[in-house]
Amino acid sequence: MLVWVLLVAVVVVLGYVRLAPSAVPQWHVAPIGDSDADTRGSVLRVLKAGPNALKQFDQVARADPGTTVLAGSVDEQMITYITRSNVFGFPDYTTAQQQGELLRIHGRLRFGRSDFGVNRARVEGWIAQMPSGG
């Protein structure tokens, strides 16, 4: 009986992780900071880039499987993406904002305390794929 209860609990938790709605006001917020930063659950990259950097970043991010736009656009100068892990569907949020020559990119997890470097690897991979190389 205990096995069934645990199995149902796991299914409920995984269902919530995959289906929980994403509140735009909570996740679509401007990245703050003027220098790169890493934590256990997030990454911030600040690039001195040209005026088309957000457009280039957007093209790379949208081409990544499992990534969708939560809010924003190139015209608004800020976009937030949701990328879900393949197996369990854990959502990570990445917000990119262009301010003049600066492109700020903030990737962070929603659930847990550590992303094991997943957001850093994704953000740096996307930057490396930009035509200008970031």
CSV table of C-alpha atoms in Angstrom, one decimal:
chain,number,residue,atom,x,y,z
A,1,MET,CA,0.0,0.0,0.0
A,2,LEU,CA,2.8,2.4,0.9
A,3,VAL,CA,4.4,1.8,-2.6
A,4,TRP,CA,1.1,2.9,-4.3
A,5,VAL,CA,0.9,6.0,-2.1
A,6,LEU,CA,4.5,7.0,-2.9
A,7,LEU,CA,3.9,6.3,-6.6
A,8,VAL,CA,0.8,8.5,-6.7
A,9,ALA,CA,2.7,11.2,-4.8
A,10,VAL,CA,5.5,11.1,-7.4
A,11,VAL,CA,3.0,11.3,-10.3
A,12,VAL,CA,1.3,14.3,-8.7
A,13,VAL,CA,4.5,16.1,-8.1
A,14,LEU,CA,5.8,15.5,-11.6
A,15,GLY,CA,2.4,16.5,-13.0
A,16,TYR,CA,2.6,19.7,-11.1
A,17,VAL,CA,6.1,20.4,-12.3
A,18,ARG,CA,5.2,19.9,-15.9
A,19,LEU,CA,1.7,21.6,-15.9
A,20,ALA,CA,2.1,24.5,-13.3
A,21,PRO,CA,1.3,27.8,-14.9
A,22,SER,CA,4.0,30.4,-15.3
A,23,ALA,CA,3.0,33.8,-13.9
A,24,VAL,CA,4.3,36.4,-16.3
A,25,PRO,CA,4.8,39.2,-13.7
A,26,GLN,CA,6.9,36.8,-11.6
A,27,TRP,CA,9.3,35.6,-14.3
A,28,HIS,CA,9.3,38.4,-17.0
A,29,VAL,CA,11.4,40.8,-15.0
A,30,ALA,CA,14.4,42.8,-16.2
A,31,PRO,CA,17.8,41.3,-15.3
A,32,ILE,CA,19.7,43.3,-12.7
A,33,GLY,CA,23.4,43.7,-12.7
A,34,ASP,CA,26.4,45.1,-14.5
A,35,SER,CA,28.7,42.1,-14.4
A,36,ASP,CA,28.5,38.3,-14.8
A,37,ALA,CA,27.3,36.3,-11.8
A,38,ASP,CA,26.7,32.6,-11.1
A,39,THR,CA,24.7,31.1,-8.2
A,40,ARG,CA,23.6,27.5,-7.6
A,41,GLY,CA,20.4,28.1,-9.4
A,42,SER,CA,21.0,31.0,-11.8
A,43,VAL,CA,23.4,32.7,-14.1
A,44,LEU,CA,23.7,36.3,-15.3
A,45,ARG,CA,25.7,37.3,-18.3
A,46,VAL,CA,26.2,40.9,-19.3
A,47,LEU,CA,27.5,41.4,-22.9
A,48,LYS,CA,28.7,44.6,-24.6
A,49,ALA,CA,27.1,43.9,-27.9
A,50,GLY,CA,25.7,45.7,-30.9
A,51,PRO,CA,22.2,47.0,-31.3
A,52,ASN,CA,21.0,43.7,-32.9
A,53,ALA,CA,22.2,41.4,-30.1
A,54,LEU,CA,18.8,40.7,-28.7
A,55,LYS,CA,17.5,39.8,-32.2
A,56,GLN,CA,20.4,37.4,-32.7
A,57,PHE,CA,20.0,35.9,-29.2
A,58,ASP,CA,16.2,35.5,-29.9
A,59,GLN,CA,16.9,33.5,-33.1
A,60,VAL,CA,19.2,31.2,-31.3
A,61,ALA,CA,16.9,30.7,-28.3
A,62,ARG,CA,13.8,30.0,-30.4
A,63,ALA,CA,15.8,27.3,-32.3
A,64,ASP,CA,16.5,25.4,-29.1
A,65,PRO,CA,14.1,22.4,-28.7
A,66,GLY,CA,12.0,22.6,-25.7
A,67,THR,CA,12.2,26.4,-25.5
A,68,THR,CA,9.1,28.7,-25.9
A,69,VAL,CA,8.5,32.4,-25.3
A,70,LEU,CA,6.7,33.3,-22.1
A,71,ALA,CA,6.5,37.0,-22.8
A,72,GLY,CA,8.1,39.9,-24.5
A,73,SER,CA,9.6,40.5,-27.9
A,74,VAL,CA,12.6,42.0,-29.7
A,75,ASP,CA,10.6,45.2,-30.3
A,76,GLU,CA,9.9,45.5,-26.5
A,77,GLN,CA,13.7,45.0,-26.0
A,78,MET,CA,13.1,42.2,-23.5
A,79,ILE,CA,12.1,38.5,-23.9
A,80,THR,CA,11.6,35.7,-21.4
A,81,TYR,CA,11.8,32.1,-22.5
A,82,ILE,CA,10.8,28.8,-20.8
A,83,THR,CA,13.0,25.8,-21.4
A,84,ARG,CA,11.9,22.4,-20.1
A,85,SER,CA,14.1,19.5,-19.3
A,86,ASN,CA,13.5,16.5,-21.5
A,87,VAL,CA,12.7,13.8,-19.0
A,88,PHE,CA,10.8,15.5,-16.1
A,89,GLY,CA,9.8,18.8,-17.7
A,90,PHE,CA,11.4,21.0,-15.1
A,91,PRO,CA,11.0,24.6,-16.3
A,92,ASP,CA,13.9,27.1,-16.4
A,93,TYR,CA,13.4,30.7,-17.2
A,94,THR,CA,15.8,32.9,-19.3
A,95,THR,CA,15.2,36.6,-19.6
A,96,ALA,CA,17.2,38.7,-22.1
A,97,GLN,CA,17.1,42.4,-22.2
A,98,GLN,CA,18.8,44.9,-24.5
A,99,GLN,CA,19.7,48.3,-23.1
A,100,GLY,CA,21.7,50.3,-25.7
A,101,GLU,CA,25.0,48.3,-26.2
A,102,LEU,CA,24.4,46.0,-23.3
A,103,LEU,CA,22.6,42.6,-23.5
A,104,ARG,CA,21.7,41.2,-20.1
A,105,ILE,CA,20.8,37.5,-19.9
A,106,HIS,CA,19.4,36.0,-16.7
A,107,GLY,CA,18.8,32.2,-16.6
A,108,ARG,CA,17.2,30.6,-13.5
A,109,LEU,CA,15.5,27.6,-12.2
A,110,ARG,CA,11.9,27.5,-10.8
A,111,PHE,CA,12.1,24.3,-8.7
A,112,GLY,CA,14.9,23.2,-6.3
A,113,ARG,CA,18.0,24.8,-5.0
A,114,SER,CA,20.6,23.9,-7.6
A,115,ASP,CA,20.4,23.5,-11.4
A,116,PHE,CA,23.8,21.7,-11.5
A,117,GLY,CA,25.1,24.3,-14.0
A,118,VAL,CA,22.3,23.7,-16.6
A,119,ASN,CA,21.3,27.4,-17.0
A,120,ARG,CA,25.0,28.5,-17.3
A,121,ALA,CA,25.6,25.9,-19.9
A,122,ARG,CA,22.5,26.8,-21.9
A,123,VAL,CA,23.0,30.6,-21.7
A,124,GLU,CA,26.7,30.3,-22.7
A,125,GLY,CA,25.8,27.9,-25.5
A,126,TRP,CA,23.3,30.3,-26.8
A,127,ILE,CA,25.7,33.2,-26.7
A,128,ALA,CA,28.3,31.1,-28.5
A,129,GLN,CA,25.8,30.4,-31.3
A,130,MET,CA,25.1,34.1,-31.9
A,131,PRO,CA,26.5,35.2,-35.3
A,132,SER,CA,28.8,37.7,-33.5
A,133,GLY,CA,29.8,35.0,-30.9
A,134,GLY,CA,28.3,37.1,-28.2
